[in-house]
Coordinates of N, CA and C in Angstrom, one line a residue:
M23 N 19.1 88.8 37.3 CA 17.9 89.4 37.6 C 16.8 88.2 37.7
K24 N 16.9 87.3 36.7 CA 15.8 86.3 36.6 C 16.0 85.4 37.9
R25 N 17.2 85.1 38.3 CA 17.4 84.2 39.5 C 16.9 84.9 40.7
R26 N 17.1 86.2 40.9 CA 16.6 86.9 42.1 C 15.0 86.9 42.2
L27 N 14.4 87.0 41.0 CA 12.9 87.0 40.9 C 12.4 85.6 41.3
T28 N 13.1 84.6 40.8 CA 12.7 83.2 41.1 C 12.9 82.9 42.6
T29 N 14.0 83.4 43.2 CA 14.2 83.2 44.6 C 13.2 83.9 45.4
A30 N 12.8 85.1 45.0 CA 11.9 85.9 45.8 C 10.5 85.2 45.7
V31 N 10.1 84.7 44.5 CA 8.8 84.1 44.4 C 8.8 82.8 45.2
A32 N 9.9 82.0 45.2 CA 9.9 80.8 46.0 C 9.9 81.1 47.5
S33 N 10.6 82.1 47.9 CA 10.6 82.5 49.3 C 9.2 82.9 49.8
A34 N 8.5 83.7 48.9 CA 7.2 84.2 49.3 C 6.2 83.0 49.3
S35 N 6.3 82.1 48.5 CA 5.5 80.9 48.4 C 5.6 80.1 49.7
V36 N 6.9 79.9 50.2 CA 7.1 79.1 51.4 C 6.6 79.9 52.6
A37 N 6.8 81.2 52.6 CA 6.3 82.0 53.8 C 4.8 81.9 53.8
A38 N 4.1 82.0 52.6 CA 2.7 81.9 52.6 C 2.1 80.6 53.1
A39 N 2.8 79.5 52.7 CA 2.4 78.2 53.1 C 2.5 78.1 54.6
L40 N 3.6 78.6 55.2 CA 3.8 78.5 56.6 C 2.7 79.3 57.4
L41 N 2.4 80.5 56.9 CA 1.4 81.3 57.5 C 0.0 80.7 57.5
L42 N -0.3 80.0 56.4 CA -1.6 79.3 56.3 C -1.6 78.1 57.2
A43 N -0.5 77.4 57.3 CA -0.5 76.2 58.2 C -0.4 76.4 59.6
A44 N 0.0 77.6 60.1 CA 0.2 77.9 61.5 C -1.1 77.8 62.3
P45 N -2.2 78.3 61.9 CA -3.4 78.2 62.7 C -3.9 76.7 63.0
V46 N -3.6 75.8 62.0 CA -3.9 74.5 62.2 C -3.2 73.9 63.4
A47 N -2.0 74.2 63.6 CA -1.2 73.7 64.7 C -1.5 74.3 66.0
A48 N -2.1 75.4 66.0 CA -2.4 76.2 67.3 C -3.8 76.1 67.9
Q49 N -4.3 74.9 67.7 CA -5.7 74.7 68.3 C -5.6 74.4 69.8
A50 N -6.5 74.9 70.5 CA -6.5 74.7 72.0 C -6.9 73.3 72.3
Y51 N -6.4 72.8 73.5 CA -6.7 71.4 73.8 C -8.0 71.4 74.7
V52 N -8.8 70.5 74.3 CA -10.1 70.2 75.0 C -9.9 68.8 75.7
P53 N -9.9 68.8 77.0 CA -9.7 67.5 77.7 C -10.9 66.5 77.3
T54 N -10.5 65.2 77.2 CA -11.5 64.2 76.9 C -11.1 63.0 77.7
G55 N -12.1 62.1 77.9 CA -11.8 60.9 78.6 C -13.0 60.4 79.4
P56 N -12.9 59.3 80.0 CA -14.0 58.7 80.7 C -14.5 59.5 81.9
N57 N -13.6 60.3 82.5 CA -13.9 61.1 83.7 C -14.2 62.5 83.3
T58 N -14.4 62.9 82.0 CA -14.6 64.2 81.6 C -16.0 64.4 81.1
V59 N -16.6 65.5 81.6 CA -18.0 65.9 81.0 C -17.7 67.2 80.3
T60 N -18.2 67.2 79.0 CA -18.0 68.4 78.2 C -19.3 69.1 77.9
V61 N -19.4 70.4 78.1 CA -20.6 71.2 78.0 C -20.3 72.4 77.1
T62 N -21.2 72.7 76.1 CA -21.1 73.9 75.3 C -21.7 75.0 76.0
V63 N -20.9 76.1 76.2 CA -21.4 77.2 77.0 C -21.8 78.3 76.0
S64 N -23.0 78.9 76.1 CA -23.5 79.9 75.2 C -23.9 81.2 75.9
S65 N -23.9 81.2 77.3 CA -24.2 82.4 78.0 C -23.5 82.4 79.3
N66 N -23.5 83.6 80.0 CA -22.8 83.9 81.2 C -23.5 83.1 82.4
G67 N -22.7 82.9 83.4 CA -23.3 82.4 84.6 C -22.7 81.1 85.1
P68 N -23.3 80.6 86.2 CA -22.7 79.3 86.8 C -23.1 78.1 85.9
V69 N -22.2 77.2 85.8 CA -22.4 76.0 85.0 C -22.1 74.8 86.0
P70 N -23.2 74.2 86.5 CA -23.1 73.1 87.5 C -22.9 71.8 86.6
V71 N -22.0 70.9 87.1 CA -21.9 69.6 86.6 C -21.9 68.6 87.7
S72 N -22.8 67.6 87.5 CA -22.9 66.7 88.6 C -22.4 65.3 88.2
G73 N -22.4 64.4 89.1 CA -21.9 63.0 88.8 C -20.6 62.6 89.3
F74 N -20.0 63.5 90.1 CA -18.6 63.3 90.6 C -18.7 62.8 92.0
Q75 N -17.6 62.1 92.5 CA -17.6 61.6 93.9 C -17.6 62.9 94.8
P76 N -18.4 62.8 95.9 CA -18.4 64.0 96.8 C -17.0 64.3 97.4
G77 N -16.7 65.6 97.3 CA -15.4 66.0 97.9 C -14.2 65.9 96.9
T78 N -14.4 65.3 95.8 CA -13.4 65.2 94.8 C -13.0 66.5 94.1
T79 N -11.7 66.6 93.7 CA -11.3 67.8 93.0 C -11.7 67.7 91.5
V80 N -12.4 68.7 91.0 CA -12.8 68.8 89.6 C -12.1 69.9 89.0
T81 N -11.5 69.6 87.8 CA -10.8 70.7 87.1 C -11.7 71.1 85.9
F82 N -12.0 72.4 85.8 CA -12.8 72.9 84.8 C -11.8 73.6 83.8
T83 N -12.0 73.2 82.5 CA -11.2 73.9 81.5 C -12.1 74.5 80.4
L84 N -12.0 75.8 80.3 CA -12.8 76.6 79.4 C -11.9 76.8 78.1
V85 N -12.5 76.4 76.9 CA -11.8 76.6 75.6 C -12.7 77.4 74.7
G86 N -12.0 78.4 74.1 CA -12.8 79.3 73.2 C -11.9 80.4 72.8
R87 N -12.5 81.3 71.9 CA -11.7 82.4 71.4 C -11.5 83.4 72.4
G88 N -10.2 83.6 72.8 CA -9.8 84.7 73.7 C -9.9 84.4 75.1
V89 N -10.0 83.1 75.5 CA -10.0 82.8 76.9 C -8.7 83.2 77.6
T90 N -8.9 84.1 78.7 CA -7.6 84.6 79.3 C -7.4 84.2 80.7
G91 N -8.5 84.2 81.5 CA -8.4 83.9 82.9 C -8.9 82.5 83.2
A92 N -9.0 82.3 84.5 CA -9.5 81.0 85.0 C -10.9 80.6 84.4
N93 N -11.7 81.7 84.3 CA -13.0 81.4 83.7 C -13.6 82.7 83.1
I94 N -12.7 83.5 82.5 CA -13.2 84.7 81.9 C -12.6 84.7 80.4
A95 N -13.4 85.1 79.5 CA -13.1 85.1 78.1 C -13.2 86.6 77.5
T96 N -12.3 86.9 76.6 CA -12.4 88.2 75.9 C -12.4 87.9 74.4
A97 N -13.0 88.8 73.6 CA -13.2 88.5 72.2 C -12.0 88.9 71.3
N98 N -12.1 88.4 70.1 CA -11.2 88.7 69.0 C -9.7 88.2 69.3
L99 N -9.5 87.2 70.0 CA -8.2 86.6 70.2 C -8.2 85.2 69.7
P100 N -7.0 84.6 69.6 CA -7.0 83.2 69.2 C -7.7 82.2 70.1
V101 N -8.0 81.0 69.7 CA -8.6 80.0 70.5 C -7.6 79.6 71.6
T102 N -7.9 79.7 72.8 CA -7.0 79.3 73.9 C -7.8 78.6 75.0
S103 N -7.2 78.2 76.0 CA -7.9 77.6 77.1 C -7.3 78.0 78.5
A104 N -8.1 77.9 79.5 CA -7.7 78.2 80.9 C -8.4 77.3 81.8
S105 N -7.8 77.0 82.9 CA -8.4 76.0 83.8 C -8.6 76.6 85.2
V106 N -9.5 76.0 86.0 CA -9.8 76.4 87.4 C -10.1 75.1 88.1
T107 N -9.7 75.0 89.3 CA -10.0 73.8 90.1 C -11.1 74.1 91.2
K108 N -12.1 73.2 91.3 CA -13.2 73.3 92.2 C -13.3 72.0 92.9
T109 N -14.1 72.0 94.1 CA -14.3 70.8 94.8 C -15.8 70.5 94.7
A110 N -16.1 69.2 94.5 CA -17.5 68.7 94.4 C -18.1 68.7 95.8
D111 N -19.4 69.1 95.8 CA -20.1 69.2 97.1 C -20.5 67.8 97.5
S112 N -21.3 67.7 98.6 CA -21.7 66.4 99.1 C -22.6 65.6 98.2
S113 N -23.3 66.3 97.2 CA -24.1 65.6 96.2 C -23.3 65.2 95.0
G114 N -22.0 65.6 94.9 CA -21.2 65.3 93.7 C -21.3 66.3 92.6
A115 N -21.8 67.5 92.9 CA -21.9 68.6 91.9 C -20.8 69.6 92.2
A116 N -20.2 70.1 91.1 CA -19.2 71.1 91.1 C -19.7 72.2 90.1
T117 N -19.4 73.5 90.5 CA -19.9 74.6 89.6 C -18.8 75.5 89.3
A118 N -18.7 75.9 88.0 CA -17.8 77.0 87.5 C -18.6 78.1 87.0
V119 N -18.1 79.3 87.3 CA -18.8 80.5 86.8 C -18.1 81.0 85.5
V120 N -18.8 81.1 84.5 CA -18.3 81.5 83.2 C -18.8 82.9 82.8
T121 N -17.9 83.8 82.3 CA -18.2 85.1 81.9 C -17.7 85.2 80.4
L122 N -18.6 85.3 79.5 CA -18.3 85.4 78.1 C -18.3 86.9 77.7
P123 N -17.5 87.3 76.6 CA -17.5 88.7 76.2 C -18.9 89.2 75.7
A124 N -19.1 90.5 75.5 CA -20.3 91.0 75.0 C -20.7 90.5 73.7
N125 N -19.7 90.3 72.8 CA -20.0 89.7 71.5 C -19.2 88.4 71.4
P126 N -19.6 87.3 71.9 CA -18.8 86.1 71.8 C -18.6 85.6 70.4
S127 N -17.5 85.1 70.1 CA -17.1 84.7 68.7 C -16.8 83.2 68.7
G128 N -17.5 82.4 68.0 CA -17.2 80.9 68.0 C -17.7 80.2 69.2
P129 N -17.6 78.9 69.2 CA -18.0 78.1 70.3 C -17.1 78.2 71.5
Y130 N -17.7 78.0 72.7 CA -17.0 77.9 74.0 C -17.4 76.6 74.6
T131 N -16.3 75.8 75.0 CA -16.5 74.5 75.6 C -15.9 74.5 77.0
L132 N -16.8 74.0 77.9 CA -16.3 73.8 79.2 C -16.2 72.3 79.5
A133 N -15.0 71.8 79.9 CA -14.8 70.4 80.2 C -14.5 70.3 81.7
A134 N -15.2 69.4 82.4 CA -15.0 69.2 83.8 C -14.5 67.7 84.0
S135 N -13.3 67.6 84.6 CA -12.6 66.4 84.8 C -12.4 66.1 86.3
G136 N -12.8 64.9 86.7 CA -12.7 64.5 88.1 C -13.1 63.0 88.2
A137 N -13.0 62.5 89.4 CA -13.4 61.2 89.7 C -14.9 61.1 89.7
R138 N -15.4 60.2 88.8 CA -16.9 60.1 88.7 C -17.5 59.2 89.8
A139 N -18.7 59.5 90.1 CA -19.4 58.7 91.2 C -19.8 57.3 90.8
D140 N -20.0 57.1 89.5 CA -20.4 55.8 89.1 C -19.3 54.7 89.1
G141 N -18.1 55.2 89.3 CA -16.9 54.3 89.5 C -16.5 53.5 88.3
S142 N -17.0 54.0 87.1 CA -16.7 53.2 85.9 C -15.2 53.3 85.5
A143 N -14.6 54.5 85.8 CA -13.2 54.7 85.6 C -12.7 55.8 86.4
G144 N -11.4 56.0 86.4 CA -10.7 57.1 87.1 C -10.7 57.0 88.6
S145 N -10.9 55.9 89.1 CA -10.9 55.8 90.6 C -9.5 55.7 91.2
G146 N -8.5 55.8 90.3 CA -7.1 55.8 90.8 C -6.6 54.4 90.7
S147 N -7.3 53.4 90.3 CA -6.9 52.0 90.3 C -6.1 51.7 89.1
G148 N -5.9 52.5 88.1 CA -5.1 52.2 87.0 C -5.8 51.5 85.9
S149 N -7.1 51.3 86.0 CA -7.8 50.6 85.0 C -8.6 51.6 84.1
N150 N -8.9 51.1 82.9 CA -9.6 51.9 81.9 C -11.0 51.4 81.8
P151 N -11.9 52.1 81.1 CA -13.3 51.7 81.0 C -13.5 50.3 80.4
G152 N -12.6 49.8 79.6 CA -12.8 48.5 79.0 C -12.6 47.4 80.1
G153 N -12.1 47.7 81.2 CA -11.9 46.7 82.3 C -10.5 46.1 82.3
G154 N -9.7 46.4 81.3 CA -8.3 45.8 81.2 C -7.4 46.8 82.0
T155 N -6.1 46.4 82.1 CA -5.2 47.3 82.7 C -4.3 48.0 81.7
A156 N -4.5 47.9 80.5 CA -3.7 48.5 79.4 C -3.9 50.0 79.5
L157 N -2.9 50.7 79.0 CA -3.0 52.2 79.0 C -3.9 52.6 77.9
P158 N -4.6 53.7 78.0 CA -5.5 54.2 77.0 C -4.7 54.7 75.8
A159 N -5.3 54.6 74.6 CA -4.6 55.2 73.4 C -4.6 56.7 73.4
T160 N -3.4 57.3 73.4 CA -3.4 58.8 73.3 C -2.3 59.2 72.2
G161 N -2.3 60.4 71.9 CA -1.3 61.0 71.0 C -1.8 60.8 69.6
V162 N -0.9 60.8 68.7 CA -1.2 60.8 67.2 C -1.0 59.4 66.7
N163 N -2.0 59.1 65.8 CA -1.9 57.8 65.2 C -1.0 57.9 63.9
G164 N 0.0 57.1 63.8 CA 1.0 57.2 62.7 C 0.3 57.0 61.4
E165 N -0.7 56.2 61.3 CA -1.3 56.0 60.0 C -2.0 57.2 59.5
S166 N -2.5 58.0 60.4 CA -3.2 59.3 60.0 C -2.2 60.3 59.4
L167 N -1.0 60.1 59.7 CA 0.1 61.1 59.2 C 0.7 60.6 57.9
M168 N 0.3 59.5 57.3 CA 0.9 58.9 56.2 C 0.8 59.9 55.0
G169 N -0.3 60.6 54.8 CA -0.4 61.6 53.7 C 0.6 62.6 53.8
I170 N 0.8 63.2 55.1 CA 1.8 64.2 55.3 C 3.2 63.7 55.0
Y171 N 3.5 62.5 55.4 CA 4.8 61.9 55.1 C 5.0 61.8 53.6
V172 N 4.0 61.2 52.9 CA 4.2 61.0 51.4 C 4.3 62.4 50.7
G173 N 3.4 63.3 51.1 CA 3.5 64.6 50.5 C 4.8 65.4 50.8
G174 N 5.3 65.3 52.0 CA 6.6 65.9 52.3 C 7.7 65.3 51.5
G175 N 7.7 63.9 51.4 CA 8.7 63.2 50.7 C 8.7 63.6 49.2
A176 N 7.5 63.8 48.6 CA 7.3 64.2 47.2 C 7.9 65.6 47.0
L177 N 7.6 66.5 48.0 CA 8.2 67.8 47.9 C 9.7 67.9 47.9
V178 N 10.3 67.1 48.8 CA 11.8 67.0 48.9 C 12.3 66.4 47.7
L179 N 11.7 65.4 47.1 CA 12.2 64.7 45.9 C 12.1 65.7 44.7
A180 N 11.0 66.5 44.6 CA 10.8 67.5 43.6 C 11.9 68.5 43.7
G181 N 12.2 69.0 44.9 CA 13.2 70.0 45.1 C 14.6 69.5 44.7
A182 N 14.9 68.3 45.1 CA 16.2 67.7 44.7 C 16.3 67.5 43.2
T183 N 15.2 67.1 42.6 CA 15.2 67.0 41.1 C 15.5 68.3 40.4
V184 N 14.9 69.3 40.9 CA 15.1 70.7 40.3 C 16.5 71.2 40.5
A185 N 17.1 70.9 41.7 CA 18.4 71.3 42.0 C 19.5 70.5 41.1
V186 N 19.3 69.2 41.0 CA 20.2 68.4 40.1 C 20.1 68.9 38.7
A187 N 18.8 69.1 38.2 CA 18.7 69.6 36.8 C 19.4 70.9 36.6
A188 N 19.3 71.8 37.5 CA 19.9 73.1 37.3 C 21.4 73.0 37.4
K189 N 21.9 72.1 38.2 CA 23.4 71.9 38.3 C 23.8 71.2 37.0
V190 N 23.2 70.3 36.4 CA 23.6 69.7 35.2 C 23.5 70.7 34.0
R191 N 22.5 71.5 34.0 CA 22.4 72.5 32.9 C 23.5 73.5 33.0
R192 N 23.9 73.9 34.2 CA 24.9 74.8 34.4 C 26.3 74.3 34.0
N193 N 26.5 73.0 34.4 CA 27.8 72.3 34.0 C 27.9 72.2 32.4
R194 N 26.8 71.8 31.8 CA 26.8 71.7 30.3 C 27.1 73.1 29.6
A195 N 26.5 74.1 30.2 CA 26.7 75.5 29.7 C 28.1 75.9 29.8
E196 N 28.8 75.6 31.0 CA 30.1 75.9 31.2 C 31.1 75.1 30.3
N197 N 30.8 73.8 30.0 CA 31.6 73.0 29.2 C 31.6 73.4 27.7
K198 N 30.5 73.9 27.3 CA 30.3 74.4 25.9 C 31.1 75.7 25.7
A199 N 31.2 76.5 26.7 CA 31.9 77.8 26.6 C 33.4 77.7 26.5

């Protein structure tokens, strides 16, 4: 009976930890970079973004709670994102129409990505804003994960220690009997 209770408590603890950690991993992606303009959206309507090369394709990505369509959001859903592609006009401006729910919840971010008119980056030449030809740094920095690695290793070590101690105790009890 005692073993079943211990197993049930351990299983519930692991399940609770996984449920609490799940939302951290499920964050929506907001595009960033030298060719991206990010705007916080707080009301419905057209959102013009200028500074692109005329005629270039501009990708608008809306990120927020319950984003479901290319540019329509609904409330009380997880943070997600959706994209739509527009073409910049002759002055280099592109416009996306955003419709938020009646009761918006949390921030809504609209990112516009495309070739910029100032030519600082993204002209398709393979160069980055620093002027070099090296690839930009993307992804996860391994040093930032060091705490997770150390913590995970400590948990595995603690679990192994408990398992070995239980096995030794069981063997000693059997040898005495």
